[in-house]
Amino acid sequence: MPRNLPYSTRQHALYDKEAEVREIADLFSQAALKTQPWHTETVTRFVERSVMDFQTLLKWLEELESAENWDGEAISDVSYGLAKLHQNLVTNLREVEDNHKYQKYHADCINFIGQHLNKPNQYLIKVANSQILKMEEAYEKVVEELAQNVSIGQRLDQKQNVWEEYREVRRQLKQMKDRLWEVEAHEERLVELDDWREELGHWTSKNMQELCGKIDKQNGKIMKYTRLDLDLRWNVVDRDLKKLQLLRVQTLLTWISEQPVGSRPHWLCEELKDHLVDACREYSRMEDSACEGTGWVGVERNSDYDLVLEMAYSKIRASLARVKYGRIENKRHTRELEIYREWVE
């Protein structure tokens, strides 16, 4: 910032800065402005103290210029301080307002995506909400630092990059949000037949709770297997995995068949319901056929059915995933278009 400007130029620049600072002080003294969500008591303290410091330096400048012998170096320093205080006030007020709007925008976006996904414990949603809290903390930290009651010299020496930490948190959140916009595709790749259990407000019954309990117990058993078990006891592990798949197919079939029409999620259309019921029943019939053989130690499983059953299970997963998350994504995009249309109109 130039410190030694010609007198006339410096005076005109100073008049502009003084007028802008006075305008800001007047705005923040009006009760109407307090309806703005970013206009907090902390921000008001920052404005009042900055205006007070600016007026103090302005008084010093008048005293220096009215002196019989001008101290050019002192006048230049005070003029520089006035310009610095003006810049600090205007720039940070703009940052306060813009960053508050950014926070609300990102929070609304995450909430919007979460509402349509309807999985409050989905890990990307949870991480993004945690990042929102970090961004809010970083924002409040900066505003508190700006509003501190410090001397004019300390305010002039205040670091220029006070928003650096906040911007870094916001950058990380933006990266997460970019992934969240594709969350349906992510969930589609990882879908299981019982992932409807993660949805808020899903229909259930006593019979369903018993079946889900069996799934959890079987899944817990599988999770305890070690790498050594996979090498030495693969037959046992494979048998438990097939049992888990059968439990999930049976649970999905029961959930779809017993659920009242009015309790169905929007993605479970009649066509998908009929397809899943037929596919699940066919899977159960093939599983029964695979276990019809008997041996020396009781029922023996016919391994010839394993590949067919695996392919059938994959097809059930794929059809459920594509229709479910396709309909969820379409519904979200439809709502987005409605919002954009409201903005335009």
mmCIF file of C-alpha atoms in Angstrom:
data_model
loop_
_atom_site.group_PDB
_atom_site.id
_atom_site.type_symbol
_atom_site.label_atom_id
_atom_site.label_comp_id
_atom_site.label_asym_id
_atom_site.label_seq_id
_atom_site.Cartn_x
_atom_site.Cartn_y
_atom_site.Cartn_z
ATOM 1 C CA MET A 1 0.000 0.000 0.000
ATOM 2 C CA PRO A 2 1.609 3.343 -1.027
ATOM 3 C CA ARG A 3 2.422 5.586 1.953
ATOM 4 C CA ASN A 4 3.599 8.834 0.291
ATOM 5 C CA LEU A 5 0.750 10.050 -1.915
ATOM 6 C CA PRO A 6 0.389 13.689 -3.054
ATOM 7 C CA TYR A 7 -1.625 15.763 -0.558
ATOM 8 C CA SER A 8 -4.680 16.325 -2.792
ATOM 9 C CA THR A 9 -4.883 12.657 -3.783
ATOM 10 C CA ARG A 10 -4.484 11.571 -0.168
ATOM 11 C CA GLN A 11 -7.244 13.931 0.951
ATOM 12 C CA HIS A 12 -9.736 12.698 -1.645
ATOM 13 C CA ALA A 13 -8.948 9.063 -0.817
ATOM 14 C CA LEU A 14 -9.335 9.827 2.887
ATOM 15 C CA TYR A 15 -12.717 11.526 2.345
ATOM 16 C CA ASP A 16 -13.965 8.404 0.529
ATOM 17 C CA LYS A 17 -12.756 6.099 3.284
ATOM 18 C CA GLU A 18 -14.197 8.311 6.012
ATOM 19 C CA ALA A 19 -17.572 8.396 4.260
ATOM 20 C CA GLU A 20 -17.615 4.592 3.892
ATOM 21 C CA VAL A 21 -16.659 4.008 7.538
ATOM 22 C CA ARG A 22 -19.360 6.440 8.651
ATOM 23 C CA GLU A 23 -21.893 4.649 6.458
ATOM 24 C CA ILE A 24 -20.953 1.269 7.987
ATOM 25 C CA ALA A 25 -21.242 2.741 11.504
ATOM 26 C CA ASP A 26 -24.698 4.110 10.684
ATOM 27 C CA LEU A 27 -25.834 0.789 9.224
ATOM 28 C CA PHE A 28 -24.761 -1.157 12.275
ATOM 29 C CA SER A 29 -26.513 1.275 14.567
ATOM 30 C CA GLN A 30 -29.838 0.516 12.875
ATOM 31 C CA ALA A 31 -32.042 -2.146 14.457
ATOM 32 C CA ALA A 32 -33.249 -3.304 11.035
ATOM 33 C CA LEU A 33 -29.820 -4.660 10.125
ATOM 34 C CA LYS A 34 -29.879 -6.939 13.160
ATOM 35 C CA THR A 35 -32.350 -9.153 11.318
ATOM 36 C CA GLN A 36 -29.387 -10.345 9.237
ATOM 37 C CA PRO A 37 -28.237 -13.687 10.706
ATOM 38 C CA TRP A 38 -24.555 -12.794 10.394
ATOM 39 C CA HIS A 39 -25.047 -9.546 12.371
ATOM 40 C CA THR A 40 -24.165 -10.843 15.840
ATOM 41 C CA GLU A 41 -23.008 -9.046 18.956
ATOM 42 C CA THR A 42 -19.445 -10.138 18.208
ATOM 43 C CA VAL A 43 -19.539 -8.640 14.715
ATOM 44 C CA THR A 44 -21.029 -5.446 16.149
ATOM 45 C CA ARG A 45 -18.136 -5.199 18.633
ATOM 46 C CA PHE A 46 -15.683 -5.581 15.775
ATOM 47 C CA VAL A 47 -17.367 -2.771 13.818
ATOM 48 C CA GLU A 48 -17.657 -0.433 16.822
ATOM 49 C CA ARG A 49 -14.015 -0.882 17.857
ATOM 50 C CA SER A 50 -12.758 -0.499 14.288
ATOM 51 C CA VAL A 51 -14.807 2.676 13.822
ATOM 52 C CA MET A 52 -13.539 4.031 17.159
ATOM 53 C CA ASP A 53 -9.918 3.372 16.162
ATOM 54 C CA PHE A 54 -10.509 4.975 12.773
ATOM 55 C CA GLN A 55 -11.963 8.096 14.420
ATOM 56 C CA THR A 56 -9.019 8.238 16.835
ATOM 57 C CA LEU A 57 -6.510 8.175 13.982
ATOM 58 C CA LEU A 58 -8.598 10.738 12.117
ATOM 59 C CA LYS A 59 -8.379 13.056 15.115
ATOM 60 C CA TRP A 60 -4.608 12.550 15.273
ATOM 61 C CA LEU A 61 -4.349 13.435 11.606
ATOM 62 C CA GLU A 62 -6.339 16.659 12.099
ATOM 63 C CA GLU A 63 -4.072 17.628 14.996
ATOM 64 C CA LEU A 64 -0.940 16.931 12.949
ATOM 65 C CA GLU A 65 -2.215 18.894 9.947
ATOM 66 C CA SER A 66 -3.301 21.847 12.109
ATOM 67 C CA ALA A 67 0.103 22.084 13.771
ATOM 68 C CA GLU A 68 2.306 25.053 12.906
ATOM 69 C CA ASN A 69 5.103 22.778 11.736
ATOM 70 C CA TRP A 70 4.021 19.735 9.776
ATOM 71 C CA ASP A 71 5.559 16.371 10.600
ATOM 72 C CA GLY A 72 5.354 14.776 7.167
ATOM 73 C CA GLU A 73 6.520 11.354 8.307
ATOM 74 C CA ALA A 74 3.959 11.216 11.136
ATOM 75 C CA ILE A 75 1.159 12.362 8.794
ATOM 76 C CA SER A 76 2.154 9.663 6.313
ATOM 77 C CA ASP A 77 2.140 6.985 9.032
ATOM 78 C CA VAL A 78 -1.285 8.018 10.357
ATOM 79 C CA SER A 79 -2.710 8.166 6.813
ATOM 80 C CA TYR A 80 -1.342 4.702 6.194
ATOM 81 C CA GLY A 81 -2.962 3.508 9.438
ATOM 82 C CA LEU A 82 -6.320 4.982 8.403
ATOM 83 C CA ALA A 83 -6.151 3.185 5.065
ATOM 84 C CA LYS A 84 -5.193 -0.066 6.795
ATOM 85 C CA LEU A 85 -8.054 0.162 9.310
ATOM 86 C CA HIS A 86 -10.518 0.942 6.523
ATOM 87 C CA GLN A 87 -9.310 -2.007 4.477
ATOM 88 C CA ASN A 88 -9.432 -4.315 7.508
ATOM 89 C CA LEU A 89 -13.004 -3.269 8.346
ATOM 90 C CA VAL A 90 -14.442 -3.443 4.828
ATOM 91 C CA THR A 91 -12.660 -6.653 3.810
ATOM 92 C CA ASN A 92 -13.492 -8.595 6.963
ATOM 93 C CA LEU A 93 -17.124 -7.476 7.000
ATOM 94 C CA ARG A 94 -17.431 -8.817 3.464
ATOM 95 C CA GLU A 95 -15.765 -12.060 4.577
ATOM 96 C CA VAL A 96 -18.097 -12.365 7.582
ATOM 97 C CA GLU A 97 -21.213 -12.010 5.450
ATOM 98 C CA ASP A 98 -20.022 -14.206 2.572
ATOM 99 C CA ASN A 99 -18.671 -16.960 4.807
ATOM 100 C CA HIS A 100 -21.848 -17.053 6.862
ATOM 101 C CA LYS A 101 -23.789 -17.544 3.629
ATOM 102 C CA TYR A 102 -21.343 -20.269 2.541
ATOM 103 C CA GLN A 103 -21.922 -22.091 5.831
ATOM 104 C CA LYS A 104 -25.685 -22.035 5.394
ATOM 105 C CA TYR A 105 -25.389 -23.085 1.754
ATOM 106 C CA HIS A 106 -23.192 -26.097 2.532
ATOM 107 C CA ALA A 107 -25.300 -27.104 5.547
ATOM 108 C CA ASP A 108 -28.505 -26.868 3.478
ATOM 109 C CA CYS A 109 -26.945 -28.934 0.675
ATOM 110 C CA ILE A 110 -25.906 -31.720 3.054
ATOM 111 C CA ASN A 111 -29.296 -31.683 4.745
ATOM 112 C CA PHE A 112 -31.023 -31.753 1.327
ATOM 113 C CA ILE A 113 -29.011 -34.795 0.200
ATOM 114 C CA GLY A 114 -29.473 -36.509 3.561
ATOM 115 C CA GLN A 115 -33.251 -36.058 3.500
ATOM 116 C CA HIS A 116 -33.554 -37.783 0.139
ATOM 117 C CA LEU A 117 -31.095 -40.561 0.977
ATOM 118 C CA ASN A 118 -32.890 -41.077 4.324
ATOM 119 C CA LYS A 119 -29.872 -42.753 5.947
ATOM 120 C CA PRO A 120 -28.834 -40.610 8.927
ATOM 121 C CA ASN A 121 -25.941 -42.944 9.781
ATOM 122 C CA GLN A 122 -24.464 -43.005 6.270
ATOM 123 C CA TYR A 123 -20.775 -42.316 6.867
ATOM 124 C CA LEU A 124 -20.347 -39.594 4.203
ATOM 125 C CA ILE A 125 -23.294 -37.671 5.671
ATOM 126 C CA LYS A 126 -21.869 -38.026 9.195
ATOM 127 C CA VAL A 127 -18.383 -36.891 8.128
ATOM 128 C CA ALA A 128 -19.820 -33.907 6.229
ATOM 129 C CA ASN A 129 -21.922 -32.842 9.229
ATOM 130 C CA SER A 130 -18.825 -33.116 11.416
ATOM 131 C CA GLN A 131 -16.955 -30.894 8.944
ATOM 132 C CA ILE A 132 -19.795 -28.344 9.065
ATOM 133 C CA LEU A 133 -19.290 -28.097 12.833
ATOM 134 C CA LYS A 134 -15.546 -27.562 12.297
ATOM 135 C CA MET A 135 -16.272 -24.808 9.790
ATOM 136 C CA GLU A 136 -18.651 -23.093 12.212
ATOM 137 C CA GLU A 137 -16.031 -23.294 14.981
ATOM 138 C CA ALA A 138 -13.342 -21.834 12.687
ATOM 139 C CA TYR A 139 -15.731 -19.029 11.673
ATOM 140 C CA GLU A 140 -16.572 -18.121 15.278
ATOM 141 C CA LYS A 141 -12.880 -18.214 16.185
ATOM 142 C CA VAL A 142 -12.038 -15.644 13.489
ATOM 143 C CA VAL A 143 -14.937 -13.348 14.414
ATOM 144 C CA GLU A 144 -13.919 -13.466 18.082
ATOM 145 C CA GLU A 145 -10.326 -12.612 17.137
ATOM 146 C CA LEU A 146 -11.457 -9.665 15.017
ATOM 147 C CA ALA A 147 -13.642 -8.336 17.851
ATOM 148 C CA GLN A 148 -10.907 -8.383 20.497
ATOM 149 C CA ASN A 149 -10.369 -5.185 22.462
ATOM 150 C CA VAL A 150 -6.808 -4.387 21.373
ATOM 151 C CA SER A 151 -4.755 -1.251 20.850
ATOM 152 C CA ILE A 152 -4.640 0.529 17.503
ATOM 153 C CA GLY A 153 -1.122 -0.740 16.946
ATOM 154 C CA GLN A 154 -2.179 -4.330 17.576
ATOM 155 C CA ARG A 155 -5.151 -3.948 15.259
ATOM 156 C CA LEU A 156 -2.891 -2.609 12.531
ATOM 157 C CA ASP A 157 -0.511 -5.533 13.048
ATOM 158 C CA GLN A 158 -3.333 -8.068 12.874
ATOM 159 C CA LYS A 159 -2.398 -10.844 10.472
ATOM 160 C CA GLN A 160 -3.874 -10.587 7.000
ATOM 161 C CA ASN A 161 -4.744 -14.278 6.667
ATOM 162 C CA VAL A 162 -7.064 -14.626 9.670
ATOM 163 C CA TRP A 163 -9.460 -16.632 7.496
ATOM 164 C CA GLU A 164 -6.815 -19.154 6.380
ATOM 165 C CA GLU A 165 -7.909 -21.956 8.742
ATOM 166 C CA TYR A 166 -11.569 -21.381 7.887
ATOM 167 C CA ARG A 167 -10.868 -21.531 4.134
ATOM 168 C CA GLU A 168 -8.984 -24.805 4.525
ATOM 169 C CA VAL A 169 -11.906 -26.394 6.386
ATOM 170 C CA ARG A 170 -14.298 -25.049 3.741
ATOM 171 C CA ARG A 171 -12.108 -26.477 0.961
ATOM 172 C CA GLN A 172 -12.212 -29.914 2.594
ATOM 173 C CA LEU A 173 -15.974 -29.687 2.979
ATOM 174 C CA LYS A 174 -16.397 -28.749 -0.674
ATOM 175 C CA GLN A 175 -14.496 -31.897 -1.673
ATOM 176 C CA MET A 176 -16.795 -33.982 0.525
ATOM 177 C CA LYS A 177 -19.865 -32.277 -0.916
ATOM 178 C CA ASP A 178 -18.727 -33.089 -4.454
ATOM 179 C CA ARG A 179 -18.703 -36.767 -3.430
ATOM 180 C CA LEU A 180 -22.051 -36.414 -1.671
ATOM 181 C CA TRP A 181 -23.736 -35.275 -4.885
ATOM 182 C CA GLU A 182 -22.862 -38.764 -6.202
ATOM 183 C CA VAL A 183 -23.836 -40.566 -2.996
ATOM 184 C CA GLU A 184 -26.588 -42.599 -4.687
ATOM 185 C CA ALA A 185 -24.056 -44.125 -7.093
ATOM 186 C CA HIS A 186 -21.759 -44.860 -4.137
ATOM 187 C CA GLU A 187 -24.562 -46.541 -2.188
ATOM 188 C CA GLU A 188 -25.640 -48.490 -5.277
ATOM 189 C CA ARG A 189 -22.207 -50.133 -5.504
ATOM 190 C CA LEU A 190 -22.270 -51.174 -1.822
ATOM 191 C CA VAL A 191 -25.942 -52.104 -1.479
ATOM 192 C CA GLU A 192 -27.048 -55.200 0.432
ATOM 193 C CA LEU A 193 -30.508 -56.724 0.441
ATOM 194 C CA ASP A 194 -31.167 -55.531 3.987
ATOM 195 C CA ASP A 195 -29.830 -51.972 3.689
ATOM 196 C CA TRP A 196 -33.418 -50.683 4.012
ATOM 197 C CA ARG A 197 -32.850 -51.236 7.742
ATOM 198 C CA GLU A 198 -30.655 -48.111 7.738
ATOM 199 C CA GLU A 199 -33.514 -45.936 6.473
ATOM 200 C CA LEU A 200 -35.246 -43.662 8.939
ATOM 201 C CA GLY A 201 -38.804 -44.765 9.756
ATOM 202 C CA HIS A 202 -38.696 -48.088 7.882
ATOM 203 C CA TRP A 203 -41.551 -50.547 8.477
ATOM 204 C CA THR A 204 -40.899 -53.473 10.792
ATOM 205 C CA SER A 205 -42.701 -56.124 12.827
ATOM 206 C CA LYS A 206 -41.934 -58.718 15.484
ATOM 207 C CA ASN A 207 -41.297 -61.336 12.814
ATOM 208 C CA MET A 208 -38.996 -58.927 10.963
ATOM 209 C CA GLN A 209 -37.062 -58.118 14.126
ATOM 210 C CA GLU A 210 -36.394 -61.833 14.685
ATOM 211 C CA LEU A 211 -35.143 -62.269 11.113
ATOM 212 C CA CYS A 212 -32.950 -59.166 11.374
ATOM 213 C CA GLY A 213 -31.552 -60.494 14.644
ATOM 214 C CA LYS A 214 -30.528 -63.700 12.863
ATOM 215 C CA ILE A 215 -28.794 -61.644 10.160
ATOM 216 C CA ASP A 216 -26.864 -59.649 12.759
ATOM 217 C CA LYS A 217 -25.845 -62.808 14.611
ATOM 218 C CA GLN A 218 -24.683 -64.533 11.435
ATOM 219 C CA ASN A 219 -22.859 -61.420 10.211
ATOM 220 C CA GLY A 220 -21.145 -61.088 13.596
ATOM 221 C CA LYS A 221 -19.994 -64.700 13.353
ATOM 222 C CA ILE A 222 -18.507 -64.105 9.906
ATOM 223 C CA MET A 223 -16.733 -60.917 10.986
ATOM 224 C CA LYS A 224 -14.804 -62.898 13.616
ATOM 225 C CA TYR A 225 -13.094 -65.079 11.024
ATOM 226 C CA THR A 226 -9.392 -64.379 10.543
ATOM 227 C CA ARG A 227 -7.205 -64.566 7.459
ATOM 228 C CA LEU A 228 -5.957 -67.922 8.711
ATOM 229 C CA ASP A 229 -9.552 -69.187 8.813
ATOM 230 C CA LEU A 230 -9.970 -68.161 5.191
ATOM 231 C CA ASP A 231 -6.937 -70.270 4.281
ATOM 232 C CA LEU A 232 -7.554 -73.332 6.456
ATOM 233 C CA ARG A 233 -11.333 -73.379 6.993
ATOM 234 C CA TRP A 234 -12.696 -71.958 3.754
ATOM 235 C CA ASN A 235 -15.477 -74.554 3.543
ATOM 236 C CA VAL A 236 -16.835 -73.445 6.911
ATOM 237 C CA VAL A 237 -16.549 -69.749 6.005
ATOM 238 C CA ASP A 238 -18.209 -70.326 2.633
ATOM 239 C CA ARG A 239 -21.068 -72.214 4.266
ATOM 240 C CA ASP A 240 -21.684 -69.342 6.696
ATOM 241 C CA LEU A 241 -21.587 -66.785 3.871
ATOM 242 C CA LYS A 242 -24.233 -68.760 1.939
ATOM 243 C CA LYS A 243 -26.357 -68.930 5.086
ATOM 244 C CA LEU A 244 -26.097 -65.147 5.466
ATOM 245 C CA GLN A 245 -27.158 -64.650 1.848
ATOM 246 C CA LEU A 246 -30.173 -66.923 2.348
ATOM 247 C CA LEU A 247 -31.182 -65.050 5.505
ATOM 248 C CA ARG A 248 -31.011 -61.739 3.635
ATOM 249 C CA VAL A 249 -33.116 -63.098 0.775
ATOM 250 C CA GLN A 250 -35.717 -64.486 3.198
ATOM 251 C CA THR A 251 -35.796 -61.240 5.175
ATOM 252 C CA LEU A 252 -36.216 -59.126 2.022
ATOM 253 C CA LEU A 253 -39.017 -61.398 0.802
ATOM 254 C CA THR A 254 -40.814 -61.189 4.165
ATOM 255 C CA TRP A 255 -40.342 -57.402 4.396
ATOM 256 C CA ILE A 256 -41.778 -56.848 0.922
ATOM 257 C CA SER A 257 -44.631 -59.340 1.259
ATOM 258 C CA GLU A 258 -45.893 -58.415 4.737
ATOM 259 C CA GLN A 259 -45.415 -54.658 4.517
ATOM 260 C CA PRO A 260 -48.663 -52.643 4.100
ATOM 261 C CA VAL A 261 -48.870 -50.677 0.852
ATOM 262 C CA GLY A 262 -49.044 -47.366 2.729
ATOM 263 C CA SER A 263 -45.797 -48.107 4.584
ATOM 264 C CA ARG A 264 -43.670 -48.753 1.507
ATOM 265 C CA PRO A 265 -40.818 -46.348 0.731
ATOM 266 C CA HIS A 266 -41.299 -44.375 -2.477
ATOM 267 C CA TRP A 267 -38.615 -46.354 -4.315
ATOM 268 C CA LEU A 268 -40.417 -49.690 -3.800
ATOM 269 C CA CYS A 269 -42.743 -49.451 -6.784
ATOM 270 C CA GLU A 270 -45.159 -52.260 -7.673
ATOM 271 C CA GLU A 271 -43.000 -53.492 -10.564
ATOM 272 C CA LEU A 272 -39.891 -53.757 -8.383
ATOM 273 C CA LYS A 273 -41.895 -55.472 -5.627
ATOM 274 C CA ASP A 274 -43.236 -58.143 -7.994
ATOM 275 C CA HIS A 275 -39.792 -58.725 -9.518
ATOM 276 C CA LEU A 276 -38.086 -59.069 -6.129
ATOM 277 C CA VAL A 277 -40.755 -61.425 -4.783
ATOM 278 C CA ASP A 278 -40.371 -63.733 -7.811
ATOM 279 C CA ALA A 279 -36.562 -63.575 -7.685
ATOM 280 C CA CYS A 280 -36.388 -64.244 -3.934
ATOM 281 C CA ARG A 281 -38.771 -67.210 -4.178
ATOM 282 C CA GLU A 282 -36.766 -68.651 -7.050
ATOM 283 C CA TYR A 283 -33.569 -68.267 -5.010
ATOM 284 C CA SER A 284 -35.188 -70.060 -2.052
ATOM 285 C CA ARG A 285 -36.316 -72.927 -4.307
ATOM 286 C CA MET A 286 -32.808 -73.368 -5.712
ATOM 287 C CA GLU A 287 -31.351 -73.283 -2.181
ATOM 288 C CA ASP A 288 -33.806 -76.026 -1.124
ATOM 289 C CA SER A 289 -32.790 -78.104 -4.156
ATOM 290 C CA ALA A 290 -29.107 -77.681 -3.299
ATOM 291 C CA CYS A 291 -29.702 -79.112 0.180
ATOM 292 C CA GLU A 292 -31.870 -82.098 -0.747
ATOM 293 C CA GLY A 293 -29.023 -84.631 -0.848
ATOM 294 C CA THR A 294 -28.173 -86.812 2.185
ATOM 295 C CA GLY A 295 -24.876 -88.340 3.200
ATOM 296 C CA TRP A 296 -23.168 -90.146 6.039
ATOM 297 C CA VAL A 297 -23.345 -87.077 8.296
ATOM 298 C CA GLY A 298 -26.820 -85.862 7.374
ATOM 299 C CA VAL A 299 -27.763 -83.276 4.753
ATOM 300 C CA GLU A 300 -25.096 -82.624 2.151
ATOM 301 C CA ARG A 301 -25.041 -79.553 -0.045
ATOM 302 C CA ASN A 302 -24.862 -80.022 -3.814
ATOM 303 C CA SER A 303 -22.058 -77.693 -4.890
ATOM 304 C CA ASP A 304 -23.348 -77.722 -8.482
ATOM 305 C CA TYR A 305 -25.883 -75.085 -7.423
ATOM 306 C CA ASP A 306 -23.322 -72.711 -5.884
ATOM 307 C CA LEU A 307 -22.513 -70.744 -9.034
ATOM 308 C CA VAL A 308 -26.168 -70.473 -10.050
ATOM 309 C CA LEU A 309 -27.134 -69.265 -6.578
ATOM 310 C CA GLU A 310 -24.307 -66.724 -6.540
ATOM 311 C CA MET A 311 -25.419 -65.343 -9.905
ATOM 312 C CA ALA A 312 -29.053 -65.217 -8.755
ATOM 313 C CA TYR A 313 -28.100 -63.341 -5.578
ATOM 314 C CA SER A 314 -26.032 -60.847 -7.581
ATOM 315 C CA LYS A 315 -28.967 -60.223 -9.931
ATOM 316 C CA ILE A 316 -31.312 -59.548 -7.000
ATOM 317 C CA ARG A 317 -28.792 -57.088 -5.541
ATOM 318 C CA ALA A 318 -28.241 -55.370 -8.880
ATOM 319 C CA SER A 319 -31.948 -54.940 -9.697
ATOM 320 C CA LEU A 320 -32.709 -53.663 -6.183
ATOM 321 C CA ALA A 321 -29.768 -51.244 -6.237
ATOM 322 C CA ARG A 322 -30.428 -49.777 -9.682
ATOM 323 C CA VAL A 323 -34.120 -49.166 -9.204
ATOM 324 C CA LYS A 324 -33.884 -47.999 -5.593
ATOM 325 C CA TYR A 325 -31.056 -45.500 -5.948
ATOM 326 C CA GLY A 326 -32.112 -44.498 -9.436
ATOM 327 C CA ARG A 327 -35.534 -43.473 -8.099
ATOM 328 C CA ILE A 328 -33.984 -41.724 -5.069
ATOM 329 C CA GLU A 329 -31.620 -39.764 -7.309
ATOM 330 C CA ASN A 330 -34.396 -38.879 -9.772
ATOM 331 C CA LYS A 331 -36.585 -37.603 -6.945
ATOM 332 C CA ARG A 332 -33.746 -35.438 -5.633
ATOM 333 C CA HIS A 333 -32.988 -34.006 -9.073
ATOM 334 C CA THR A 334 -36.683 -33.291 -9.632
ATOM 335 C CA ARG A 335 -36.771 -31.296 -6.406
ATOM 336 C CA GLU A 336 -33.577 -29.467 -7.430
ATOM 337 C CA LEU A 337 -35.222 -28.395 -10.690
ATOM 338 C CA GLU A 338 -38.269 -27.176 -8.779
ATOM 339 C CA ILE A 339 -36.036 -25.073 -6.518
ATOM 340 C CA TYR A 340 -34.143 -23.607 -9.491
ATOM 341 C CA ARG A 341 -37.426 -22.803 -11.208
ATOM 342 C CA GLU A 342 -38.647 -20.969 -8.097
ATOM 343 C CA TRP A 343 -35.427 -18.921 -8.044
ATOM 344 C CA VAL A 344 -35.800 -17.980 -11.708
ATOM 345 C CA GLU A 345 -39.447 -17.014 -11.372
#
